[in-house]
XYZ file of N, CA and C in Angstrom:
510
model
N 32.373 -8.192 2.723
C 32.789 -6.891 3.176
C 33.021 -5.895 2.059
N 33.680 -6.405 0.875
C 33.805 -5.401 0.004
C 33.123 -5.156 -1.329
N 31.924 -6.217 -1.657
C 30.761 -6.320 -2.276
C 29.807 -5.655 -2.300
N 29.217 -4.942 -3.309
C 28.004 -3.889 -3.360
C 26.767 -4.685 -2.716
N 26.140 -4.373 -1.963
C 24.948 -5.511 -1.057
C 23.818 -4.229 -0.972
N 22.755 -4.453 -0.799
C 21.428 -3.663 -0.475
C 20.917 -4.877 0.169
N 20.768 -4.379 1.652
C 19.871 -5.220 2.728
C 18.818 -4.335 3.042
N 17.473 -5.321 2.551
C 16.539 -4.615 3.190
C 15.615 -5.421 4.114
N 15.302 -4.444 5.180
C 14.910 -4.805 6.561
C 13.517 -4.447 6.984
N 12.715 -5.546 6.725
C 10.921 -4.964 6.606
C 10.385 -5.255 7.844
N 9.664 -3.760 8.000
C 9.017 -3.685 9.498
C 10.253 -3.960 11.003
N 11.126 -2.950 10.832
C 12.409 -2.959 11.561
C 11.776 -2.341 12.746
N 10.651 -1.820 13.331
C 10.441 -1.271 14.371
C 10.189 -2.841 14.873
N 9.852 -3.810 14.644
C 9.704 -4.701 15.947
C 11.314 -5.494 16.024
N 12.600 -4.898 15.607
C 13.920 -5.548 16.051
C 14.367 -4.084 16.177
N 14.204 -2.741 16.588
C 14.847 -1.795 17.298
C 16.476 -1.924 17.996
N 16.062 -3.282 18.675
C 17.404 -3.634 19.477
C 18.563 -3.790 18.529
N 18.121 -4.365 17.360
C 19.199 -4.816 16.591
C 20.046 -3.406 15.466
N 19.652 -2.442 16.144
C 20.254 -1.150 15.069
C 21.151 -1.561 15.353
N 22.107 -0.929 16.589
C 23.368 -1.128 16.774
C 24.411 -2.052 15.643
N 23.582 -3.644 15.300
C 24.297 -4.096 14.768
C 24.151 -3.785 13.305
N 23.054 -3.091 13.004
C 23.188 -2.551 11.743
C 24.074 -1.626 11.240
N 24.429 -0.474 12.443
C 25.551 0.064 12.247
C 26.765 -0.352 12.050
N 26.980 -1.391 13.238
C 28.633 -2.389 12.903
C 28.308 -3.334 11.302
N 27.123 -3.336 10.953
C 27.246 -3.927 9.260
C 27.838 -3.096 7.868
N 27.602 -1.297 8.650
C 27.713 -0.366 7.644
C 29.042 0.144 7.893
N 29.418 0.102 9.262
C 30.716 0.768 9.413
C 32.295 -0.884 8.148
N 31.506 -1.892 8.612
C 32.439 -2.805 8.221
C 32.672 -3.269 6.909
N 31.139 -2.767 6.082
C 30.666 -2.714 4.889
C 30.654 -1.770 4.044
N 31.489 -1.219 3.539
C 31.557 0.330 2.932
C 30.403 0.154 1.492
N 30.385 -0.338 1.094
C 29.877 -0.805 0.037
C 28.280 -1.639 0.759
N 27.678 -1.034 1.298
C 26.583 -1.773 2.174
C 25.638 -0.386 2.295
N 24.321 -0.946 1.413
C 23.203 -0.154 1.768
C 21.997 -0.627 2.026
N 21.438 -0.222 3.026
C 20.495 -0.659 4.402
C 19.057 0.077 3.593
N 18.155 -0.144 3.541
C 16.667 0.069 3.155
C 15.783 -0.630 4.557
N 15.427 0.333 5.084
C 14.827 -0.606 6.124
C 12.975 0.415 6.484
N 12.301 -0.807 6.631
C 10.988 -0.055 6.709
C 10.593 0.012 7.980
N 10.301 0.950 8.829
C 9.738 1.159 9.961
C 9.252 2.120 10.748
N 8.253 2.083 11.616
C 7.292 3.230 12.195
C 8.214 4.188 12.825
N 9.330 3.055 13.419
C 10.050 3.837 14.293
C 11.393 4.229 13.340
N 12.261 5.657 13.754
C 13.600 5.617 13.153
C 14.566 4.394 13.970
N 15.867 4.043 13.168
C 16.674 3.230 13.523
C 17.386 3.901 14.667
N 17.488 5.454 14.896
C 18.227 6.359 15.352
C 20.278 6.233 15.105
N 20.299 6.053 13.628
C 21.676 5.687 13.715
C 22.364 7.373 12.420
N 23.336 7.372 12.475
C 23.896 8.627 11.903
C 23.958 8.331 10.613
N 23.697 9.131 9.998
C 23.483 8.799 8.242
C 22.005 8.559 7.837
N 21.584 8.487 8.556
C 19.937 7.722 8.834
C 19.243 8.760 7.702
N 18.493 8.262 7.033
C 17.912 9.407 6.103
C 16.428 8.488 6.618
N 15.230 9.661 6.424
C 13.675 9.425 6.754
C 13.141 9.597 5.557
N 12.158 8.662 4.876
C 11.332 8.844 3.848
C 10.407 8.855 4.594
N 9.003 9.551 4.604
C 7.868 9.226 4.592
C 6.715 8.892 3.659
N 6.056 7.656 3.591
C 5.664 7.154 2.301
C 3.766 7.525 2.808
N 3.353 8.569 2.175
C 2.035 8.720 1.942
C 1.027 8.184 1.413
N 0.047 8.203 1.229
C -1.020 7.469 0.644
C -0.876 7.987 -0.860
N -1.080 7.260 -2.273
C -1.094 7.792 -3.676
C -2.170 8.940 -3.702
N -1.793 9.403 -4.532
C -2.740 10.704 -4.914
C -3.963 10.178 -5.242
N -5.037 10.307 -4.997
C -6.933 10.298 -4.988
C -7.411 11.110 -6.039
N -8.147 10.571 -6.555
C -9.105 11.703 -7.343
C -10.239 12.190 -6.618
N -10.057 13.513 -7.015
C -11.294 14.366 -6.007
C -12.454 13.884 -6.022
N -13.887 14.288 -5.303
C -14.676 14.148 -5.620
C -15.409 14.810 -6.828
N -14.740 15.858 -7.050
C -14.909 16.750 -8.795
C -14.673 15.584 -9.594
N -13.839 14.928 -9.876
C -12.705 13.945 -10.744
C -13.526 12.733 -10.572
N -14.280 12.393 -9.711
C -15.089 10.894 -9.523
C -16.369 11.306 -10.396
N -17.075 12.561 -9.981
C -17.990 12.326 -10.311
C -17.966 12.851 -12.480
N -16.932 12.984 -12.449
C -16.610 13.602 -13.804
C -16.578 12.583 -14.497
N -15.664 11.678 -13.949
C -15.366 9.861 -14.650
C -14.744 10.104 -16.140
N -13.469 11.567 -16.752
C -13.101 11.498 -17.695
C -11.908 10.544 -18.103
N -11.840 9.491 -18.434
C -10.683 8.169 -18.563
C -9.559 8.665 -18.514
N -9.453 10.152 -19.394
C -7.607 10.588 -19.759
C -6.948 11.364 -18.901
N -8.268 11.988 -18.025
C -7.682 13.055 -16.537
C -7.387 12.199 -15.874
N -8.306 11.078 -14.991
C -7.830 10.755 -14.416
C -6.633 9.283 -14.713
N -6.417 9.074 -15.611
C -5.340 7.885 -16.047
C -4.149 8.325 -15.336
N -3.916 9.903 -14.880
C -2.951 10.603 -14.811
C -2.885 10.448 -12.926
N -4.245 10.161 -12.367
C -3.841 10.114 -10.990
C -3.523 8.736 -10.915
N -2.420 9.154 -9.676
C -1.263 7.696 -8.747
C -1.829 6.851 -8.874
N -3.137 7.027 -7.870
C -4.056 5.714 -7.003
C -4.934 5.028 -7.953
N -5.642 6.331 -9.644
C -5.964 5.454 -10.160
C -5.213 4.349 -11.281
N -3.457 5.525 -11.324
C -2.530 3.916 -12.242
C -2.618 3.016 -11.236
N -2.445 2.829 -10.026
C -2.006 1.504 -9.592
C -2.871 0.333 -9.681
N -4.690 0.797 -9.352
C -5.373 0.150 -9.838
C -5.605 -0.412 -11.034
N -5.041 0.114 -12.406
C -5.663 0.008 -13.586
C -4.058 -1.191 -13.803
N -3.190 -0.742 -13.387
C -1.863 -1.508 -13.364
C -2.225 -3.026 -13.225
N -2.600 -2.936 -11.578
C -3.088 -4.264 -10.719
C -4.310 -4.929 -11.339
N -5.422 -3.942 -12.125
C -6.121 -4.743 -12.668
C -6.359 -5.494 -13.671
N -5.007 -5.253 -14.710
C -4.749 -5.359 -15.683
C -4.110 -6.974 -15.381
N -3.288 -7.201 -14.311
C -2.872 -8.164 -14.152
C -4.056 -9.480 -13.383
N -5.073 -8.772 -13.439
C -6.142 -9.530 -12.692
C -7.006 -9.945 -13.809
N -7.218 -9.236 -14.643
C -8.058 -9.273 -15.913
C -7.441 -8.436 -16.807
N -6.727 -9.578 -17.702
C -5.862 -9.240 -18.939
C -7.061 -7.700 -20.067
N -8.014 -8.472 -19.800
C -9.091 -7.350 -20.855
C -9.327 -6.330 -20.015
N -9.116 -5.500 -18.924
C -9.332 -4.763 -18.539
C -8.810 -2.936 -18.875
N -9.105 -2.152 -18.724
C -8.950 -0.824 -19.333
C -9.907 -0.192 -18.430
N -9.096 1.421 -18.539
C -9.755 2.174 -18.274
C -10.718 3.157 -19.253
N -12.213 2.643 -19.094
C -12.682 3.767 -19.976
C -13.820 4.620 -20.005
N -14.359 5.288 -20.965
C -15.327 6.208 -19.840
C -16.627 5.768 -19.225
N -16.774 4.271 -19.635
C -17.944 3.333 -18.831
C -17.288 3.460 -17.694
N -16.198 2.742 -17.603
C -16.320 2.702 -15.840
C -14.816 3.869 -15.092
N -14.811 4.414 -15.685
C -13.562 5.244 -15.194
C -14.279 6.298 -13.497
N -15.296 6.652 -14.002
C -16.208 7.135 -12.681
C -16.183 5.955 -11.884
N -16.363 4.967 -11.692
C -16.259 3.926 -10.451
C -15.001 3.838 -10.359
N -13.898 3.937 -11.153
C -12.863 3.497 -10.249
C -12.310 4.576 -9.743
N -12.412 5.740 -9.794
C -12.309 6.934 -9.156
C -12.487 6.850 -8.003
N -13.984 6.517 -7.954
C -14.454 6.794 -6.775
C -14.063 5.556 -5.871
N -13.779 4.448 -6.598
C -13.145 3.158 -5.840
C -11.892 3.763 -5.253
N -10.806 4.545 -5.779
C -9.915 5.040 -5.375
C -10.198 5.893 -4.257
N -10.437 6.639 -4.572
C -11.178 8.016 -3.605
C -11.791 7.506 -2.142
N -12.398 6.484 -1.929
C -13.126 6.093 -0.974
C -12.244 4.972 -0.182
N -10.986 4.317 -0.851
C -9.681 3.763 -0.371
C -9.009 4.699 -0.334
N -8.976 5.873 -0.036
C -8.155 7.010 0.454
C -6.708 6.667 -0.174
N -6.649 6.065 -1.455
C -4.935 6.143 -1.767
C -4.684 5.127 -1.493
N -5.032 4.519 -0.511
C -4.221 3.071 0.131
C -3.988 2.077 -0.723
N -2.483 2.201 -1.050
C -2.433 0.627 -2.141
C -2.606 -0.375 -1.976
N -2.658 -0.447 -0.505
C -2.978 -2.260 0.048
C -4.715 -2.354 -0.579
N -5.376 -1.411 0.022
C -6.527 -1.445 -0.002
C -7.514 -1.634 -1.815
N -6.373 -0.795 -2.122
C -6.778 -0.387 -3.636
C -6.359 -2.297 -4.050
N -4.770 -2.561 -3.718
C -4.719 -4.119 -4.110
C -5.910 -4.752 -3.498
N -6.636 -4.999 -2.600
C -7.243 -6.134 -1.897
C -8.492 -5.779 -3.296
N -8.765 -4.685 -3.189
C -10.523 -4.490 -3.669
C -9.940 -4.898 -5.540
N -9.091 -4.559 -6.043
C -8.753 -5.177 -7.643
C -9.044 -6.708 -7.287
N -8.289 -7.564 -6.746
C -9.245 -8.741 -6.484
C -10.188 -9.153 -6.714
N -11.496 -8.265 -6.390
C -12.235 -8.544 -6.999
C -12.904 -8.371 -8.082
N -11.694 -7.998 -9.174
C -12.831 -7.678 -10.635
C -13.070 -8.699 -10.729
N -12.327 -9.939 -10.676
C -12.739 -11.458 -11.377
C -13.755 -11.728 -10.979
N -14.682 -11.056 -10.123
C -16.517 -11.383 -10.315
C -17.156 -10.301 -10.070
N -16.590 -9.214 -10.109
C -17.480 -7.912 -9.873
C -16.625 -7.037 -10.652
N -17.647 -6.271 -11.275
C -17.280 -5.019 -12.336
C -17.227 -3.872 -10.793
N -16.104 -2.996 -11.474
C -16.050 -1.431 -10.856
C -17.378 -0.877 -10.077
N -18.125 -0.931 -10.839
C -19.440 -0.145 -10.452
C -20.028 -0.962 -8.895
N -19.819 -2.035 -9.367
C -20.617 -2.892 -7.993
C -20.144 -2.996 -6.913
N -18.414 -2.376 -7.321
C -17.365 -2.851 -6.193
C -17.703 -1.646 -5.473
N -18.037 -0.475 -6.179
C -18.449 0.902 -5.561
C -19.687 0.707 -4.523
N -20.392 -0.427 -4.921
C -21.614 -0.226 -3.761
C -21.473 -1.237 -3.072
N -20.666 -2.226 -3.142
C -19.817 -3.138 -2.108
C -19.137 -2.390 -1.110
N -18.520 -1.629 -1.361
C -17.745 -0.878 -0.468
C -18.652 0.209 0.977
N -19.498 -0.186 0.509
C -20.412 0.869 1.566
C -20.402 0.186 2.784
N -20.155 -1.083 3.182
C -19.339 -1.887 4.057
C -18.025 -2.247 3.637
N -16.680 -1.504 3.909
C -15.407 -1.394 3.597
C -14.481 -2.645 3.807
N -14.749 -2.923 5.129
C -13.842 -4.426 5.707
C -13.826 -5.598 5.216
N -15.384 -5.531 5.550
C -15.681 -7.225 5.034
C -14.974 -7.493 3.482
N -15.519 -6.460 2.531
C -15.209 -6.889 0.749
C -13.506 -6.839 1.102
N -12.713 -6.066 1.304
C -11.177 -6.235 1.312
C -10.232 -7.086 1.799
N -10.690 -8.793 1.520
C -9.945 -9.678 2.062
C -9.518 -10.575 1.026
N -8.162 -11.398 0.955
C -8.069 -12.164 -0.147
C -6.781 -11.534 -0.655
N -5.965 -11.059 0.349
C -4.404 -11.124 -0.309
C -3.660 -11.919 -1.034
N -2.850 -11.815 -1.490
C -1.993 -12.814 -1.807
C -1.808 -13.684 -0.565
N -1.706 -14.826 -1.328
C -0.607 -16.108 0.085
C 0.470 -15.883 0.077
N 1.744 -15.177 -0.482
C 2.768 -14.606 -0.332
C 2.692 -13.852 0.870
N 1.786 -13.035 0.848
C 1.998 -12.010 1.906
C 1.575 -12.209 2.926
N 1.896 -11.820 4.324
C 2.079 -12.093 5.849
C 0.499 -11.910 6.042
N -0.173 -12.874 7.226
C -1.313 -12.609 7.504
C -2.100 -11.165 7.784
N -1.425 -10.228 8.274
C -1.767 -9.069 8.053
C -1.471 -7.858 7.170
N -1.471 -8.614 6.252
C -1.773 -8.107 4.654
C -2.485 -8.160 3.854
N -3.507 -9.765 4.322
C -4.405 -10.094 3.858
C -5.693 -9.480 3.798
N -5.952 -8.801 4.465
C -7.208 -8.323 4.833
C -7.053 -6.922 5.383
N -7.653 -5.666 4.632
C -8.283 -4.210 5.597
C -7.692 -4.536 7.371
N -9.122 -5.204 7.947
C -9.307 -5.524 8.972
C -7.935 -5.812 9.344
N -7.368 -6.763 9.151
C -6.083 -7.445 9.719
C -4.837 -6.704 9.526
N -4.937 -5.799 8.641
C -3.966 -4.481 8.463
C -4.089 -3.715 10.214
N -5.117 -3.441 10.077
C -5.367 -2.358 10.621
C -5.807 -2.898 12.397
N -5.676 -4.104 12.703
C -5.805 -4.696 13.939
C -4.042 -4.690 14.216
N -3.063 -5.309 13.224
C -1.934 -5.270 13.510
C -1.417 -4.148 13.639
N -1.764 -3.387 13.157
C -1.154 -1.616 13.676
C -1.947 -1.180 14.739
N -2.400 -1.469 15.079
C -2.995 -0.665 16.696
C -2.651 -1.838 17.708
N -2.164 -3.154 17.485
C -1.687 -3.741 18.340
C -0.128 -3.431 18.628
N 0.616 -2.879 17.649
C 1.729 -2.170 17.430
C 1.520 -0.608 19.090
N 0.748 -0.154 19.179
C 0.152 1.010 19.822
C 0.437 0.875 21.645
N 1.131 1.843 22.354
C 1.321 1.454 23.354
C -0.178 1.857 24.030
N -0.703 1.664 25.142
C -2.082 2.156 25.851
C -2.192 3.699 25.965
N -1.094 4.366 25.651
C -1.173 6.205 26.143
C -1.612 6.230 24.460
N -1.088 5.790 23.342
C -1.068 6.181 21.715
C -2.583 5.715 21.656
């Protein structure tokens, strides 16, 4: 009760029912802060809304430019160069392939899941190829982590679990 705590609560729109008791956790918990991710609000007082957007894209100006130091500076392409770095220790961004991963970015619209699934595959495909892999989007973006929940694993399986989320009028 009187311990600094951060509970966080992932994908809280499918336990809705359970706000209420999230509130009796905060009213009893002064020292209690709630992080909770979901489509839906909790509808409770204090409630603050983030909305989390897709990372910033490089234009199609910026793809087809492929300059390493402009774009090092966009979101979507640190997260890739981040993630790929941890995929392939020798990896860098430079002006060989800085135009493919642009456009690798650009054509994953931002999406970090997406941008994670497709880094995956540098360990047998360079940037450039992943660019003409992608001209069929679904199929190449599978191969999550095993940490993460089956519909994380895959584009496809992202995006089947959110429209099963969808009532028949949405």
């Amino acid at each position: 009760g009187s311990r600094e705590v951060a509970l966080i609560l992932d994908n809280f729109e499918h336990l809705l029912a359970a706000a209420p008791l999230v509130a009796e956790l905060l009213a009893a918990c002064p020292r209690l802060s709630v992080l909770a991710t979901s489509r839906e609000r909790l509808g409770l007082r204090g409630e603050r809304e983030f909305a989390v957007m897709p990372l910033e894209a490089p234009t199609p100006f910026e793809s087809r430019l492929g300059l390493a130091d402009g774009l090092a500076g966009v979101a979507a392409v640190r997260l890739f160069v981040e993630r790929a770095t941890e995929v392939r220790g020798d990896f860098s961004l430079t002006e060989t392939n800085a135009a493919a991963v642009a456009e690798l970015c650009r054509r994953l619209d931002g999406l970090p899941l997406a941008i994670e699934l497709a880094v995956g595959w540098l360990k047998v495909l360079p940037p450039e190829a992943l660019v003409t892999q992608l001209a069929s989007r679904l199929p190449l973006l599978t191969g999550g982590a095993a940490d993460l929940p089956d519909r994380q694993r895959t584009m496809r399986d992202t995006i089947a679990w959110s429209h099963g989320l969808l009532s028949p009028e949405e």
